Amino acid sequence: KTEEYVNEFAELTKDEFDEAFEAIQGLDVPRLKDKHIIKILDFLPESVDELDVILEGYPLTLNDDNKEAIVEAIDDHTA
């Protein structure tokens, strides 16, 4: 029953999540930890502005190039 509920709301399959996670992790963004990547993939931002909103609750500063690379990685692996 729980699995059915999760599957109803999940936007990514397990494989898509794993691929996107590895892609973002592979960017080697300084100070970006697994917990940040998971939160990013929970919301799947489509723009740098959306990514900023997701990460504003964390003491984390990313440069614009890294933010754009993260958004592109999400787009490439969740199409």
Coordinates of C-alpha atoms in Angstrom, one line a residue, residues 4-34:
E4 CA 1.4 2.4 -4.4
Y5 CA 1.1 5.8 -2.6
V6 CA 4.8 6.7 -3.3
N7 CA 4.5 5.6 -6.9
E8 CA 1.5 7.8 -7.4
F9 CA 3.4 10.9 -6.4
A10 CA 6.9 10.0 -7.6
E11 CA 8.0 12.0 -10.6
L12 CA 11.1 9.8 -11.2
T13 CA 11.6 6.1 -11.4
K14 CA 14.3 4.6 -9.3
D15 CA 16.6 4.3 -12.4
E16 CA 15.9 7.9 -13.4
F17 CA 16.6 9.1 -9.9
D18 CA 19.9 7.1 -9.7
E19 CA 21.0 8.4 -13.1
A20 CA 20.2 12.0 -12.2
F21 CA 21.9 11.7 -8.8
E22 CA 25.1 10.3 -10.3
A23 CA 25.1 13.0 -13.0
I24 CA 24.8 15.8 -10.4
Q25 CA 27.3 14.1 -8.2
G26 CA 29.7 13.8 -11.2
L27 CA 29.7 17.5 -11.6
D28 CA 32.0 17.7 -8.5
V29 CA 30.3 20.8 -7.2
P30 CA 32.2 22.0 -4.2
R31 CA 30.3 21.7 -0.9
L32 CA 27.3 20.0 -2.6
K33 CA 26.5 17.0 -0.4
D34 CA 24.2 14.0 -1.0

